mmCIF file of C-alpha atoms and ligand atoms in Angstrom:
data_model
loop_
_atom_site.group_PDB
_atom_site.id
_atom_site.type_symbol
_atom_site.label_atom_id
_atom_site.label_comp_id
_atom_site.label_asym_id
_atom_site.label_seq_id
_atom_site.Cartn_x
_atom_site.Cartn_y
_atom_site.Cartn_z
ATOM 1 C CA UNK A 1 -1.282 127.920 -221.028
ATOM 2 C CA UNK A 2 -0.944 131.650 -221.585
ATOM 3 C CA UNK A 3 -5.021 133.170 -220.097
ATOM 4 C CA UNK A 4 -6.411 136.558 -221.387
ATOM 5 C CA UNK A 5 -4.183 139.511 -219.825
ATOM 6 C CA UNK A 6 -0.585 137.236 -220.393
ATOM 7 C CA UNK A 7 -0.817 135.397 -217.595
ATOM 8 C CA UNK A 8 -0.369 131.867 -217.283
ATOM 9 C CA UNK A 9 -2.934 129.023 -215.795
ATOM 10 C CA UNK A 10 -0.705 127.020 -213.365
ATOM 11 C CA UNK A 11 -2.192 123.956 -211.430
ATOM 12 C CA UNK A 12 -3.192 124.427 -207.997
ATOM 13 C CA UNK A 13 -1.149 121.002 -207.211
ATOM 14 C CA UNK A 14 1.597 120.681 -209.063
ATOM 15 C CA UNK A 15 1.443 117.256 -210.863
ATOM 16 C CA UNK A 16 -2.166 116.397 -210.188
ATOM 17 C CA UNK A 17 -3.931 117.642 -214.031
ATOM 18 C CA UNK A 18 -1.891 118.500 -217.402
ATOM 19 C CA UNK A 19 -2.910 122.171 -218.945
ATOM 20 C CA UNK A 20 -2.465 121.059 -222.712
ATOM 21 C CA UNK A 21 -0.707 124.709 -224.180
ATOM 22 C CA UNK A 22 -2.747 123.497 -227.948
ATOM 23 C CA UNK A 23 -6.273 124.527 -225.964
ATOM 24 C CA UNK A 24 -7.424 120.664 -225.592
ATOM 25 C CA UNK A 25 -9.018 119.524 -222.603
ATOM 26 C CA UNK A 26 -7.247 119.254 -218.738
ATOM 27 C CA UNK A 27 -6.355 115.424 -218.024
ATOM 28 C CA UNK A 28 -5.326 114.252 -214.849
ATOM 29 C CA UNK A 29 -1.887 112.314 -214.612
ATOM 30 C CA UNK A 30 -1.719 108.891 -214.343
ATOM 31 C CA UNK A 31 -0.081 105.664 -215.260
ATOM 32 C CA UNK A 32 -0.320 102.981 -217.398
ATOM 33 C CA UNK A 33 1.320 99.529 -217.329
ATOM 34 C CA UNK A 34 3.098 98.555 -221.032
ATOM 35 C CA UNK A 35 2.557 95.519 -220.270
ATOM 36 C CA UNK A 36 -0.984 94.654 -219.660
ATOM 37 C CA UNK A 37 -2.276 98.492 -220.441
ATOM 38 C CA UNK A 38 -3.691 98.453 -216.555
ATOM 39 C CA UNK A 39 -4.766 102.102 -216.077
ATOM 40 C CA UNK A 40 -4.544 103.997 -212.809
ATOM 41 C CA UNK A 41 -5.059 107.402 -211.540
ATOM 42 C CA UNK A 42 -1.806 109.190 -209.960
ATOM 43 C CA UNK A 43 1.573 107.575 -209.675
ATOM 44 C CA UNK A 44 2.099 104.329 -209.241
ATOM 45 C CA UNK A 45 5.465 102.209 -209.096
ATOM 46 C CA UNK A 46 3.877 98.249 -209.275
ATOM 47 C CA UNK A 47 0.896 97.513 -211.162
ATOM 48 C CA UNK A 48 -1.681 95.352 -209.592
ATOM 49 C CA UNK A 49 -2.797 93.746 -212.682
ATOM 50 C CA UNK A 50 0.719 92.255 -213.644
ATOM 51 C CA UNK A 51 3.111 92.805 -210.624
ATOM 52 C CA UNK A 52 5.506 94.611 -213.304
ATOM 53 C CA UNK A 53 7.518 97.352 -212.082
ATOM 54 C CA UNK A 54 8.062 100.386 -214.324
ATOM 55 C CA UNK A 55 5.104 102.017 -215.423
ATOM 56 C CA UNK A 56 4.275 104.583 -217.608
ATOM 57 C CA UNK A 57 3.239 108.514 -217.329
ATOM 58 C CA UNK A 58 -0.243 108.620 -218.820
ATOM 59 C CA UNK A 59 -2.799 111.677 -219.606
ATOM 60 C CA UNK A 60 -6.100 110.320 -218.616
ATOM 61 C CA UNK A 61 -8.955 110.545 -220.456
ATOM 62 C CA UNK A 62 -10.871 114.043 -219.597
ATOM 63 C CA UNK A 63 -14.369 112.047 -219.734
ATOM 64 C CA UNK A 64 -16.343 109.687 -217.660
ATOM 65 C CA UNK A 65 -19.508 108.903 -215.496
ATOM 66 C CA UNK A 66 -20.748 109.755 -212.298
ATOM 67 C CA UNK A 67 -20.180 106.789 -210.091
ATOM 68 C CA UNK A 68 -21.160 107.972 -206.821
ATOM 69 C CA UNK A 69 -22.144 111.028 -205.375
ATOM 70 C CA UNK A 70 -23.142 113.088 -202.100
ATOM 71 C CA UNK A 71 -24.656 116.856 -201.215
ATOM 72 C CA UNK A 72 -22.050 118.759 -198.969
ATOM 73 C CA UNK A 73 -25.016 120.838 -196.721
ATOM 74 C CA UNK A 74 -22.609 122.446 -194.471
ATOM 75 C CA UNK A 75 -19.899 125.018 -195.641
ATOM 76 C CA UNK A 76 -16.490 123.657 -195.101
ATOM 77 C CA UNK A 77 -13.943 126.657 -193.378
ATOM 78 C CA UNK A 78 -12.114 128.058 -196.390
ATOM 79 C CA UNK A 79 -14.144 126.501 -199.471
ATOM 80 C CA UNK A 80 -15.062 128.542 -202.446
ATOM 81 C CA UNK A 81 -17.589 126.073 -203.213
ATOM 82 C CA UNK A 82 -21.164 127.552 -201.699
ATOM 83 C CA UNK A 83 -23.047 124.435 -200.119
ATOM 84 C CA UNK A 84 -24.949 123.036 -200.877
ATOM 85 C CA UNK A 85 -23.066 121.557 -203.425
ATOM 86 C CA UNK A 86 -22.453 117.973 -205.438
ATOM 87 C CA UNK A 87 -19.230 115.930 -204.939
ATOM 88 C CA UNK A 88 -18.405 112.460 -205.330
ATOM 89 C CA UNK A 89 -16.127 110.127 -207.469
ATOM 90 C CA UNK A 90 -16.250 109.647 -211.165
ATOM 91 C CA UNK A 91 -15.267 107.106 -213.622
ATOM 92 C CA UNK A 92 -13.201 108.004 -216.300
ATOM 93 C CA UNK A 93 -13.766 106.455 -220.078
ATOM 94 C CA UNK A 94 -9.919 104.841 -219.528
ATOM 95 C CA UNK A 95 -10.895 102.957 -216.171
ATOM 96 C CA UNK A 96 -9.526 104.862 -212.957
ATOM 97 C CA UNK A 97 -12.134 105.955 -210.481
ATOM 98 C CA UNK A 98 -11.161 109.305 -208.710
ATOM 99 C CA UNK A 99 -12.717 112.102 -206.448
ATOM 100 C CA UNK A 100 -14.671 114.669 -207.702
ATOM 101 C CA UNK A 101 -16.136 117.981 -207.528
ATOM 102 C CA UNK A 102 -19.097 119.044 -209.402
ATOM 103 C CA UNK A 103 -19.579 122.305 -210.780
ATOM 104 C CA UNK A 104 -22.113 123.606 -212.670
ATOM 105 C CA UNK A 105 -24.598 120.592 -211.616
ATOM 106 C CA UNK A 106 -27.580 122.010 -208.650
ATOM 107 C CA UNK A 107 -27.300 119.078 -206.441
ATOM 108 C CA UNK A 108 -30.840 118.363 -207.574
ATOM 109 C CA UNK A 109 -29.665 117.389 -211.101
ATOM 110 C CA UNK A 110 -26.553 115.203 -209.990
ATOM 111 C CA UNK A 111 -27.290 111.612 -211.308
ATOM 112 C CA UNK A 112 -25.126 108.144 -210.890
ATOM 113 C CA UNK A 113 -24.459 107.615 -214.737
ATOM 114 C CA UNK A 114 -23.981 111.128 -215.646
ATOM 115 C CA UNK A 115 -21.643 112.028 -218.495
ATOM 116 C CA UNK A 116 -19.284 114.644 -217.218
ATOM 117 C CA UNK A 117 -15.760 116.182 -218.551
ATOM 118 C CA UNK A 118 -12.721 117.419 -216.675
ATOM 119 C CA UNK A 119 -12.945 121.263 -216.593
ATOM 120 C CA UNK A 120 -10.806 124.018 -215.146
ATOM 121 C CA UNK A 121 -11.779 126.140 -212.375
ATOM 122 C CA UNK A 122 -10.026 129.683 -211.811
ATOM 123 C CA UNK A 123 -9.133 129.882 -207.486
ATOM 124 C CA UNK A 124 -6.824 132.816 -207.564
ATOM 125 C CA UNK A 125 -4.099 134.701 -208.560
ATOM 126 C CA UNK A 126 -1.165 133.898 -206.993
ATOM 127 C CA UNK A 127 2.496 136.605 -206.520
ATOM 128 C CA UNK A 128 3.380 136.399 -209.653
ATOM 129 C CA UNK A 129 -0.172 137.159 -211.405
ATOM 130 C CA UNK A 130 -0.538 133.735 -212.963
ATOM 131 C CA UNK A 131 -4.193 132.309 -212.266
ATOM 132 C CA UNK A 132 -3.964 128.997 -210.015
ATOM 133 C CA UNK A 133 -6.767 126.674 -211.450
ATOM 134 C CA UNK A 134 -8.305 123.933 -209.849
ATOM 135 C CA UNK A 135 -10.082 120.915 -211.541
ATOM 136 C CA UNK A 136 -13.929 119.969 -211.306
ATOM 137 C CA UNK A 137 -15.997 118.226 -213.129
ATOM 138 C CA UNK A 138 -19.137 119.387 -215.115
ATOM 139 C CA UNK A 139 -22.052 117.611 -217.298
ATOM 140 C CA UNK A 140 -20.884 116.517 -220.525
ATOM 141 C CA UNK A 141 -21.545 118.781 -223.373
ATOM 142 C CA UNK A 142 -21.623 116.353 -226.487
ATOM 143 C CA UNK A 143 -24.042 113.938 -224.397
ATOM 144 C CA UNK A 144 -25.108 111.903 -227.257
ATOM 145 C CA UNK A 145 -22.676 108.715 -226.832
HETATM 146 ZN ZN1 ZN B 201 0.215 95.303 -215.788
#
């Protein structure tokens, strides 16, 4: 996706999130079995639900819950996060359970249940001007389902 100034937004792992160019939310990849729609997060060859080999790229959904969370009190060497600060895991409305940070959530407000949404967070610039984004997880804005 093109940002303000021409540049693009590239991924700060290539593979791990999808930056959709029509403006709609981030999703992390994933796969999906065609057989017995088993969902998981990242790439898998065999699905556990089915044994059936072959599966499926698949955009996961950009929403969830808080599952589980804890408060990082000491700053990690190299982190732009400033502690303390949330992380923890989140489940996601299609199933998968996967790490997350938190941003935008004081570590007094983080709650197990919490609607959140995939967001993208700016890290850098990297040689060729593009900005390398990173994704995080923030509270949900449309709360009301
Ligand atoms: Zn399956």
């Amino acid at each position: 996706m093109v940002a303000a100034g021409g540049t693009q937004r590239v991924p700060l792992r290539e593979g791990t999130f999808t930056i959709p160019e029509d403006g709609g939310p981030p999703r992390l990849c994933g796969t999906r079995c065609p057989s017995c729609g088993a969902t998981y997060a990242g790439q898998r060859v065999i699905c556990l639900g089915c044994a059936r080999r072959g599966l499926e790229p698949h955009a996961l959904s950009p929403s969830g819950t808080v599952w589980t969370f804890t408060i990082v009190r000491q700053q990690p060497p190299g982190s732009i996060m400033k502690a303390p600060y949330p992380i923890g895991q989140v489940a996601l409305d299609d199933g998968p359970i996967v790490a997350a940070a938190f941003i935008d959530i004081a570590p007094e407000d983080v709650r197990i249940g919490m609607p959140v949404e995939m967001t993208l967070v700016p890290i850098r610039k990297d040689d060729n001007g593009n900005e390398v984004v990173a994704h995080a997880f923030r509270r949900r804005k449309e709360a009301a389902r």
